[in-house]
Short mmCIF file of C-alpha atoms and ligand atoms in Angstrom, two decimals:
data_model
loop_
_atom_site.label_atom_id
_atom_site.label_comp_id
_atom_site.label_asym_id
_atom_site.label_seq_id
_atom_site.Cartn_x
_atom_site.Cartn_y
_atom_site.Cartn_z
CA MET A 1 69.28 15.19 8.19
CA SER A 2 67.65 11.78 8.50
CA ALA A 3 65.10 10.64 5.98
CA LYS A 4 61.50 11.69 6.37
CA LYS A 5 59.10 9.05 7.54
CA LEU A 6 55.89 8.11 5.77
CA TYR A 7 53.00 6.30 7.31
CA ILE A 8 50.21 5.08 5.02
CA GLU A 9 46.82 3.58 5.77
CA THR A 10 44.65 2.01 3.07
CA TYR A 11 40.83 1.66 2.98
CA GLY A 12 38.60 0.19 0.28
CA CYS A 13 39.32 -2.28 -2.48
CA GLN A 14 42.27 -4.10 -3.96
CA MET A 15 42.72 -1.21 -6.38
CA ASN A 16 43.53 0.94 -3.42
CA VAL A 17 46.00 -1.62 -2.04
CA ALA A 18 47.73 -1.50 -5.46
CA ASP A 19 47.60 2.28 -5.49
CA SER A 20 49.22 2.54 -2.06
CA GLU A 21 52.10 0.39 -3.38
CA LEU A 22 52.47 2.96 -6.18
CA ILE A 23 52.42 5.83 -3.76
CA VAL A 24 55.02 4.27 -1.51
CA SER A 25 57.23 3.83 -4.62
CA LEU A 26 56.80 7.43 -5.68
CA MET A 27 57.51 8.72 -2.17
CA ALA A 28 60.52 6.48 -1.78
CA ALA A 29 61.99 7.97 -4.96
CA ASP A 30 61.63 11.28 -3.21
CA GLY A 31 63.66 10.05 -0.17
CA TYR A 32 60.82 8.98 2.20
CA VAL A 33 61.11 5.75 4.22
CA LEU A 34 58.05 3.84 5.28
CA CYS A 35 57.34 3.49 9.02
CA GLU A 36 54.94 1.10 10.69
CA ASP A 37 54.31 3.18 13.74
CA VAL A 38 52.17 6.21 13.11
CA LYS A 39 53.84 8.04 16.05
CA GLU A 40 57.13 8.15 14.13
CA ALA A 41 55.61 9.66 11.00
CA ASP A 42 56.48 13.04 9.43
CA VAL A 43 53.75 12.47 6.84
CA ILE A 44 50.54 10.46 7.27
CA LEU A 45 48.72 9.45 4.11
CA VAL A 46 45.23 7.94 4.17
CA ASN A 47 44.20 6.20 1.01
CA THR A 48 40.40 6.39 1.04
CA CYS A 49 37.24 4.83 -0.27
CA SER A 50 33.92 6.44 -1.06
CA ILE A 51 31.86 3.44 -2.05
CA ARG A 52 29.52 3.66 0.96
CA GLU A 53 28.88 6.33 3.54
CA ASN A 54 30.32 4.20 6.38
CA ALA A 55 33.64 3.81 4.46
CA GLU A 56 33.94 7.63 4.58
CA GLN A 57 32.91 7.75 8.23
CA ARG A 58 35.74 5.48 9.21
CA VAL A 59 38.24 7.73 7.51
CA ARG A 60 36.81 10.76 9.27
CA GLY A 61 37.29 9.00 12.55
CA ARG A 62 40.95 8.42 11.74
CA LEU A 63 41.35 12.08 10.70
CA LYS A 64 40.13 13.21 14.06
CA LEU A 65 42.80 11.09 15.69
CA PHE A 66 45.55 12.34 13.38
CA GLY A 67 44.37 15.91 14.07
CA SER A 68 45.00 15.45 17.74
CA MET A 69 48.49 14.06 16.92
CA LYS A 70 49.24 17.09 14.82
CA ARG A 71 48.55 19.37 17.76
CA LYS A 72 51.31 17.56 19.69
CA LYS A 73 53.87 17.21 16.88
CA ASN A 74 55.00 20.24 15.02
CA GLY A 75 55.37 19.86 11.25
CA LEU A 76 53.35 16.59 11.04
CA LEU A 77 51.43 16.60 7.73
CA VAL A 78 48.30 14.65 6.93
CA GLY A 79 47.24 13.84 3.39
CA VAL A 80 44.02 12.34 2.11
CA VAL A 81 44.38 10.51 -1.18
CA GLY A 82 42.12 8.23 -3.24
CA CYS A 83 38.43 8.22 -3.90
CA MET A 84 37.24 10.39 -1.02
CA ALA A 85 39.93 13.02 -1.98
CA GLN A 86 38.55 13.06 -5.47
CA ARG A 87 34.93 13.25 -4.39
CA LEU A 88 35.29 16.03 -1.88
CA LYS A 89 38.34 18.04 -3.06
CA GLU A 90 38.50 21.47 -1.35
CA GLU A 91 35.49 20.64 0.80
CA LEU A 92 37.63 18.16 2.70
CA ILE A 93 40.14 20.87 3.69
CA LEU A 94 37.19 22.99 4.96
CA GLN A 95 35.54 20.13 6.81
CA GLU A 96 38.60 18.44 8.29
CA LYS A 97 40.96 20.83 9.92
CA SER A 98 43.62 18.15 10.20
CA VAL A 99 44.09 17.78 6.47
CA ASP A 100 46.96 19.44 4.64
CA VAL A 101 47.01 17.65 1.27
CA VAL A 102 44.19 16.24 -0.88
CA VAL A 103 45.20 14.28 -3.94
CA GLY A 104 42.90 12.29 -6.27
CA PRO A 105 43.77 8.87 -7.81
CA ASP A 106 45.19 10.22 -11.13
CA GLN A 107 47.60 12.75 -9.50
CA TYR A 108 49.87 10.63 -7.38
CA ARG A 109 52.96 11.55 -9.40
CA LEU A 110 52.63 15.05 -7.93
CA LEU A 111 52.39 13.90 -4.32
CA PRO A 112 56.03 14.65 -3.19
CA GLU A 113 55.87 18.10 -4.73
CA LEU A 114 52.43 18.82 -3.24
CA ILE A 115 53.67 17.79 0.16
CA ARG A 116 56.59 20.18 -0.15
CA HIS A 117 54.11 22.97 -0.91
CA ALA A 118 51.99 22.02 2.11
CA GLU A 119 55.13 22.20 4.32
CA SER A 120 54.99 26.00 3.89
CA GLY A 121 51.66 25.96 5.79
CA ASN A 122 49.15 26.28 3.03
CA PRO A 123 46.85 23.27 2.32
CA VAL A 124 46.90 21.96 -1.26
CA VAL A 125 44.33 20.16 -3.35
CA GLN A 126 45.03 18.34 -6.65
CA ALA A 127 42.17 16.26 -8.00
CA ILE A 128 42.04 16.43 -11.76
CA LEU A 129 41.06 13.13 -13.44
CA SER A 130 43.15 12.01 -16.40
CA GLY A 131 42.16 10.22 -19.60
CA ASP A 132 45.35 8.22 -19.87
CA GLU A 133 47.28 7.86 -16.62
CA THR A 134 47.98 4.20 -15.88
CA TYR A 135 51.27 4.57 -13.87
CA ASP A 136 52.62 1.75 -15.97
CA ASP A 137 56.24 2.84 -15.65
CA ILE A 138 56.24 2.78 -11.81
CA GLU A 139 57.32 -0.28 -10.01
CA PRO A 140 55.11 -0.70 -6.95
CA VAL A 141 56.76 -1.30 -3.56
CA ARG A 142 55.08 -4.43 -2.18
CA TYR A 143 55.48 -3.21 1.42
CA ASP A 144 52.61 -5.21 2.98
CA SER A 145 52.96 -8.41 1.01
CA ASN A 146 53.38 -12.06 2.08
CA GLY A 147 56.06 -12.30 -0.59
CA ILE A 148 54.01 -14.90 -2.49
CA SER A 149 50.92 -13.17 -3.89
CA ALA A 150 50.71 -9.78 -5.56
CA PHE A 151 48.03 -7.65 -7.13
CA ILE A 152 48.72 -6.09 -10.45
CA SER A 153 46.57 -3.26 -11.68
CA ILE A 154 45.83 -3.81 -15.40
CA MET A 155 43.46 -0.92 -15.95
CA ARG A 156 42.05 2.13 -14.20
CA GLY A 157 38.65 3.76 -14.03
CA CYS A 158 35.24 2.48 -14.97
CA GLN A 159 32.56 3.56 -17.38
CA ASN A 160 29.75 1.18 -16.70
CA MET A 161 27.79 3.91 -14.89
CA CYS A 162 25.76 1.62 -12.66
CA SER A 163 23.21 4.02 -11.22
CA TYR A 164 24.19 3.58 -7.54
CA CYS A 165 27.99 3.73 -8.05
CA ILE A 166 30.43 6.53 -7.23
CA VAL A 167 33.44 4.88 -8.88
CA PRO A 168 33.18 6.44 -12.44
CA TYR A 169 33.07 9.86 -10.74
CA VAL A 170 36.06 9.33 -8.51
CA ARG A 171 38.25 7.11 -10.71
CA GLY A 172 37.36 8.52 -14.11
CA GLY A 173 37.03 6.79 -17.42
CA GLU A 174 38.40 3.35 -18.28
CA ARG A 175 41.92 3.01 -19.56
CA SER A 176 43.96 -0.21 -20.09
CA ARG A 177 47.62 -0.64 -19.36
CA ASN A 178 50.20 -1.72 -21.94
CA PRO A 179 50.43 -5.54 -21.71
CA GLU A 180 54.24 -5.46 -22.04
CA THR A 181 54.55 -3.45 -18.80
CA ILE A 182 52.21 -5.94 -17.15
CA TYR A 183 54.38 -8.89 -18.24
CA SER A 184 57.60 -7.19 -17.16
CA GLU A 185 56.05 -6.53 -13.71
CA ILE A 186 55.12 -10.15 -13.40
CA SER A 187 58.56 -11.17 -14.50
CA ALA A 188 60.17 -9.10 -11.73
CA LEU A 189 57.77 -10.63 -9.22
CA LYS A 190 58.67 -14.11 -10.35
CA GLU A 191 62.39 -13.34 -9.94
CA ASN A 192 61.62 -12.20 -6.38
CA GLY A 193 59.93 -15.53 -5.50
CA TYR A 194 56.26 -14.66 -6.02
CA LYS A 195 54.01 -17.58 -6.97
CA GLU A 196 50.65 -16.02 -7.60
CA ILE A 197 49.38 -12.84 -9.19
CA THR A 198 45.95 -11.29 -9.34
CA LEU A 199 45.18 -9.05 -12.28
CA ILE A 200 42.84 -6.33 -11.04
CA GLY A 201 40.55 -3.76 -12.53
CA GLN A 202 36.97 -2.51 -12.00
CA ASN A 203 35.79 -4.52 -14.97
CA VAL A 204 38.59 -6.73 -16.30
CA ASP A 205 36.32 -8.06 -19.11
CA SER A 206 36.50 -4.74 -20.83
CA TYR A 207 40.33 -4.62 -20.75
CA ASN A 208 41.33 -3.36 -24.25
CA TYR A 209 44.80 -2.19 -25.15
CA ASN A 210 44.65 -1.14 -28.86
CA GLY A 211 42.38 -4.15 -29.58
CA PHE A 212 44.31 -6.61 -27.30
CA ARG A 213 41.52 -8.07 -25.12
CA PHE A 214 41.39 -9.57 -21.65
CA HIS A 215 41.24 -13.24 -22.70
CA GLU A 216 44.36 -12.61 -24.83
CA LEU A 217 46.09 -11.00 -21.84
CA ILE A 218 45.47 -13.90 -19.48
CA ALA A 219 46.44 -16.45 -22.19
CA GLY A 220 49.67 -14.45 -22.73
CA THR A 221 50.28 -14.32 -18.98
CA ALA A 222 49.51 -18.01 -18.42
CA ARG A 223 51.79 -19.00 -21.30
CA ARG A 224 54.66 -16.84 -20.18
CA PHE A 225 54.45 -17.80 -16.52
CA PRO A 226 53.40 -21.50 -16.47
CA GLU A 227 54.72 -21.97 -12.93
CA MET A 228 52.64 -19.16 -11.44
CA TRP A 229 48.96 -19.12 -10.50
CA ILE A 230 46.92 -16.43 -12.20
CA ARG A 231 43.82 -14.87 -10.75
CA PHE A 232 41.81 -11.88 -11.77
CA SER A 233 39.01 -9.62 -10.46
CA THR A 234 36.41 -8.21 -11.03
CA ASN A 235 34.36 -9.58 -13.92
CA HIS A 236 31.14 -8.02 -15.06
CA PRO A 237 28.24 -10.37 -15.83
CA LYS A 238 27.22 -8.38 -18.91
CA ASP A 239 30.69 -8.83 -20.46
CA LEU A 240 31.74 -12.31 -19.22
CA SER A 241 32.38 -14.14 -22.50
CA ASP A 242 32.53 -17.81 -23.35
CA GLU A 243 35.84 -17.02 -24.94
CA LEU A 244 37.21 -15.99 -21.54
CA LEU A 245 35.84 -19.16 -19.89
CA LYS A 246 37.40 -21.31 -22.63
CA THR A 247 40.72 -19.61 -22.22
CA MET A 248 40.60 -20.28 -18.49
CA ALA A 249 39.82 -23.99 -19.23
CA ALA A 250 42.80 -24.21 -21.61
CA PHE A 251 45.43 -23.28 -18.96
CA PRO A 252 45.81 -25.25 -15.69
CA ASN A 253 47.56 -22.27 -14.04
CA ILE A 254 44.60 -19.95 -14.43
CA CYS A 255 42.79 -20.35 -11.17
CA ARG A 256 39.25 -21.83 -11.09
CA SER A 257 37.56 -19.02 -9.40
CA ILE A 258 35.35 -16.19 -10.65
CA HIS A 259 34.01 -13.21 -8.78
CA LEU A 260 30.85 -12.18 -10.57
CA PRO A 261 28.92 -9.43 -8.71
CA VAL A 262 25.17 -9.89 -9.20
CA GLN A 263 23.91 -7.06 -6.97
CA SER A 264 20.30 -8.21 -7.16
CA GLY A 265 18.31 -11.23 -8.27
CA SER A 266 15.48 -9.09 -9.62
CA THR A 267 15.44 -8.01 -13.28
CA THR A 268 13.43 -4.88 -12.42
CA VAL A 269 15.96 -3.85 -9.72
CA LEU A 270 18.84 -4.64 -12.07
CA LYS A 271 17.20 -2.29 -14.60
CA ARG A 272 17.00 0.53 -12.03
CA MET A 273 20.61 -0.16 -11.19
CA LYS A 274 21.53 0.09 -14.88
CA ARG A 275 23.48 -3.09 -14.74
CA GLY A 276 22.91 -4.05 -18.33
CA TYR A 277 21.68 -7.64 -17.75
CA THR A 278 18.61 -9.53 -16.46
CA ARG A 279 18.32 -12.31 -13.90
CA GLU A 280 17.99 -14.82 -16.76
CA TRP A 281 21.17 -13.53 -18.52
CA TYR A 282 23.09 -13.78 -15.25
CA LEU A 283 21.88 -17.35 -14.56
CA GLY A 284 22.89 -18.20 -18.19
CA ARG A 285 26.42 -16.95 -17.44
CA ILE A 286 26.51 -19.10 -14.31
CA GLU A 287 25.33 -22.07 -16.42
CA ALA A 288 28.17 -21.36 -18.92
CA ILE A 289 30.73 -21.32 -16.03
CA ARG A 290 29.47 -24.67 -14.72
CA ARG A 291 29.52 -26.14 -18.25
CA LEU A 292 32.85 -24.83 -19.45
CA LEU A 293 34.74 -24.77 -16.10
CA PRO A 294 33.58 -27.60 -13.93
CA GLY A 295 34.84 -27.19 -10.34
CA CYS A 296 35.20 -23.41 -10.65
CA SER A 297 34.14 -21.52 -7.51
CA VAL A 298 31.85 -18.55 -7.92
CA SER A 299 31.55 -15.59 -5.55
CA THR A 300 29.49 -12.41 -5.68
CA ASP A 301 28.54 -9.03 -4.33
CA VAL A 302 24.92 -8.50 -3.33
CA MET A 303 23.33 -5.15 -2.46
CA THR A 304 20.04 -4.92 -0.70
CA GLY A 305 17.52 -2.12 -0.17
CA PHE A 306 18.18 -0.29 -3.44
CA CYS A 307 15.68 2.48 -4.42
CA GLY A 308 12.16 1.10 -4.64
CA GLU A 309 13.11 -2.43 -3.78
CA THR A 310 9.87 -4.36 -2.92
CA GLU A 311 9.53 -7.43 -0.80
CA GLU A 312 8.94 -9.54 -3.94
CA GLU A 313 12.18 -8.20 -5.49
CA HIS A 314 14.06 -9.00 -2.27
CA GLN A 315 12.69 -12.56 -2.40
CA GLU A 316 14.09 -12.85 -5.91
CA THR A 317 17.55 -12.06 -4.59
CA LEU A 318 17.18 -14.80 -1.93
CA SER A 319 15.98 -17.25 -4.54
CA LEU A 320 18.90 -16.36 -6.85
CA LEU A 321 21.35 -17.03 -4.02
CA GLU A 322 19.81 -20.50 -3.59
CA THR A 323 19.84 -21.20 -7.32
CA VAL A 324 23.45 -20.17 -7.84
CA SER A 325 24.74 -21.67 -4.54
CA TYR A 326 27.75 -19.25 -4.27
CA ASP A 327 30.86 -20.27 -2.55
CA PHE A 328 31.11 -16.81 -1.02
CA ALA A 329 29.40 -13.42 -1.06
CA PHE A 330 30.12 -9.89 0.03
CA MET A 331 26.83 -8.41 1.20
CA PHE A 332 25.90 -4.77 1.60
CA LYS A 333 22.92 -2.46 2.12
CA TYR A 334 22.44 0.34 -0.33
CA SER A 335 24.07 3.62 0.60
CA GLN A 336 23.11 6.65 -1.49
CA ARG A 337 26.19 8.34 -2.94
CA PRO A 338 25.90 12.09 -3.89
CA GLY A 339 25.98 12.90 -7.56
CA THR A 340 25.20 9.38 -8.87
CA TRP A 341 22.31 8.73 -11.26
CA ALA A 342 20.33 7.09 -8.46
CA ALA A 343 20.85 10.02 -6.12
CA ARG A 344 19.63 12.43 -8.82
CA HIS A 345 16.70 10.39 -10.12
CA LEU A 346 15.50 7.80 -7.64
CA GLN A 347 14.15 7.88 -4.07
CA ASP A 348 16.28 6.12 -1.40
CA ASP A 349 12.94 5.02 0.00
CA VAL A 350 13.55 1.66 1.63
CA PRO A 351 13.52 2.41 5.42
CA GLU A 352 16.77 1.72 7.25
CA GLU A 353 15.26 -1.02 9.41
CA VAL A 354 13.95 -2.79 6.31
CA LYS A 355 17.40 -2.61 4.68
CA ILE A 356 18.94 -4.11 7.84
CA ARG A 357 16.32 -6.88 8.07
CA ARG A 358 16.77 -7.78 4.44
CA LEU A 359 20.54 -7.70 4.71
CA ASN A 360 20.40 -10.04 7.66
CA GLU A 361 18.17 -12.42 5.77
CA ILE A 362 20.68 -12.44 2.96
CA ILE A 363 23.63 -12.96 5.33
CA GLU A 364 21.82 -15.80 7.15
CA LEU A 365 20.91 -17.54 3.93
CA GLN A 366 24.34 -17.16 2.36
CA GLY A 367 25.92 -18.47 5.59
CA LYS A 368 23.94 -21.67 5.22
CA ILE A 369 24.78 -22.00 1.53
CA SER A 370 28.51 -21.36 2.10
CA GLY A 371 28.54 -24.06 4.78
CA ARG A 372 26.69 -26.50 2.51
CA VAL A 373 28.99 -25.86 -0.45
CA LYS A 374 32.13 -26.34 1.74
CA LYS A 375 30.87 -29.78 2.82
CA LEU A 376 30.84 -30.83 -0.83
CA ASP A 377 34.61 -30.39 -0.87
CA ILE A 378 35.14 -33.14 1.72
CA GLY A 379 37.04 -35.98 0.03
CA GLN A 380 38.44 -33.74 -2.74
CA ILE A 381 42.13 -33.40 -3.38
CA TYR A 382 43.39 -29.89 -4.08
CA ASP A 383 46.64 -28.15 -4.97
CA VAL A 384 47.27 -25.57 -2.22
CA LEU A 385 49.72 -22.69 -2.32
CA VAL A 386 51.12 -22.47 1.21
CA GLU A 387 51.03 -19.04 2.74
CA GLY A 388 51.75 -19.25 6.47
CA VAL A 389 51.11 -20.60 9.98
CA SER A 390 47.51 -21.00 11.08
CA LYS A 391 46.42 -18.38 13.60
CA LYS A 392 44.75 -20.97 15.80
CA ASN A 393 47.38 -23.70 15.92
CA ALA A 394 51.14 -23.31 15.47
CA ASN A 395 51.53 -26.82 14.08
CA GLU A 396 49.08 -26.14 11.33
CA PHE A 397 49.61 -24.22 8.16
CA PHE A 398 47.33 -22.54 5.71
CA GLY A 399 47.11 -21.66 2.03
CA ARG A 400 44.51 -21.30 -0.68
CA ASN A 401 43.42 -23.60 -3.42
CA GLN A 402 42.65 -22.49 -7.01
CA GLN A 403 39.05 -21.94 -5.89
CA ASN A 404 40.35 -19.25 -3.51
CA LYS A 405 39.25 -21.22 -0.45
CA VAL A 406 41.46 -21.15 2.66
CA VAL A 407 42.73 -24.68 3.39
CA VAL A 408 44.25 -25.53 6.87
CA PHE A 409 46.45 -28.66 7.28
CA PRO A 410 49.14 -30.01 9.66
CA ASP A 411 52.73 -30.35 8.39
CA SER A 412 56.20 -30.89 9.89
CA GLU A 413 57.49 -27.54 8.66
CA LEU A 414 56.24 -24.36 7.02
CA ARG A 415 56.70 -24.69 3.25
CA LYS A 416 55.74 -21.12 2.44
CA GLY A 417 55.42 -20.48 -1.30
CA GLU A 418 55.23 -24.18 -2.22
CA PHE A 419 52.42 -25.98 -3.91
CA VAL A 420 51.29 -29.00 -1.96
CA LYS A 421 48.49 -31.54 -2.40
CA VAL A 422 45.89 -31.71 0.37
CA LYS A 423 42.98 -34.05 0.87
CA ILE A 424 40.01 -32.34 2.39
CA THR A 425 38.67 -34.01 5.50
CA GLY A 426 36.43 -31.49 7.08
CA SER A 427 35.23 -27.91 7.01
CA THR A 428 34.29 -24.97 9.22
CA PRO A 429 32.21 -22.02 8.04
CA ALA A 430 35.38 -20.14 6.98
CA THR A 431 37.90 -22.78 6.03
CA LEU A 432 38.50 -26.27 4.68
CA LYS A 433 40.61 -28.68 6.76
CA GLY A 434 42.72 -31.41 5.29
CA THR A 435 45.75 -33.70 5.38
CA LEU A 436 48.88 -33.53 3.25
CA LEU A 437 49.28 -36.16 0.54
N1 LIG B 1 25.85 1.23 -1.68
C1 LIG B 1 26.16 0.00 -1.21
N2 LIG B 1 26.99 -0.83 -1.82
C2 LIG B 1 27.57 -0.44 -2.97
N3 LIG B 1 28.43 -1.07 -3.76
C3 LIG B 1 28.73 -0.20 -4.77
N4 LIG B 1 28.06 0.95 -4.62
C4 LIG B 1 27.32 0.83 -3.47
C5 LIG B 1 26.44 1.71 -2.80
N5 LIG B 1 26.16 2.88 -3.27
C6 LIG B 1 28.86 -2.44 -3.59
C7 LIG B 1 28.56 -3.28 -4.86
C8 LIG B 1 29.92 -3.45 -5.47
C9 LIG B 1 30.75 -3.48 -4.25
C10 LIG B 1 32.24 -3.16 -4.56
O1 LIG B 1 30.25 -2.49 -3.44
O2 LIG B 1 28.04 -4.52 -4.44
O3 LIG B 1 30.00 -4.61 -6.26
FE1 LIG B 2 37.87 1.00 -4.47
FE2 LIG B 2 35.51 1.98 -5.19
FE3 LIG B 2 36.30 2.28 -2.71
FE4 LIG B 2 37.45 3.65 -4.71
S1 LIG B 2 35.31 3.80 -4.05
S2 LIG B 2 38.47 2.52 -3.01
S3 LIG B 2 37.40 2.20 -6.38
S4 LIG B 2 35.84 0.35 -3.71
#
């Protein structure tokens, strides 16, 4: 009998991308081979996100399609894994007739066995959160990688309990991974030609393995792998320490780029969000980045229309965007998530049309700021890690600099995986353009 074929689709954040790599590894150990065409699949897995209502709607759309495929292909199984599986558990089986297997983020080791159970015709649900699962003994299969950059999960879960956020409920409490297993994973990547790694967690600043903290982990990583670029995400403003910034400054291979989600520029909104900092504290952290790490890019997440947000509070977000002058921002409108503190205690009272209008104002302003900030790069010389051929022009190549900005430049050949020096000569809203030195 030929090997069973697995098709996997991933929604949501980098954590989910890393989790899908674990899942593929676990399934491969059970004899599955990955296929790129969903029509060939014996098992379809959808790794899901619950962060906003529309993230779940997209998955439901896909499940309808997979349901119609099931009616035509006997024995095809559909599994939902990840955050939406954890949030909805049995409900998902009742709501979505196409679903055979529902598995939460801490139960992936059981997936092959659960799928075998489901083959007998009965749907299965496994969604118990664990206090200590970090999957640190599993070598992820980098099936969708460029062969140069990889994400490495250094911790799981989150316990910040921001009032709007579903993550602590679907990913459980925070746990940090043994640093030795992180180093050995990077070592294997290096052997395979990788040049850049991104250490990921919901709040990397609170990484703590028996007292071994995040700044020690990145120093250890930078020292052991001096020829690799090291990135990380996501930092939390309340925990971003000078110690971490000083560690970054001490190592040239730790990339000059920080993603520091602000959510709102208003202290009163931040309080309702239970973010644990004020506008002034946040601006103080930005000032520390500028002081200790000149040339470091800063990006953020902003959420508009949170419960009770007034026009004045919205204006404070706009003014904060101006003050910080971010290189880049992800921008969202608030979406109430069932079971969160905000859903239980606050009114989702900003009308939809007001949320949309405010979001558009934020997007428009940040667009101008991003364009302005990019122009400041003209004339600068950057090291760029080459990734591939530009989509727009086959004679041009692209990579990213330490500031995580895409740089496009002409070259005689593709030097994928090499570090090159590029002088910036121009910019578009999305990229920097330059010439090789
Ligand atoms: N509604 C809208 N956006 C949200 N985010 C988190 N929870 C919600 C929600 N309920 C945003 C935050 C976070 C990013 C990953 O998603 O900005 O930083
Ligand atoms: Fe990632 Fe959060 Fe979405 Fe889960 S809910 S996939 S942790 S963004």
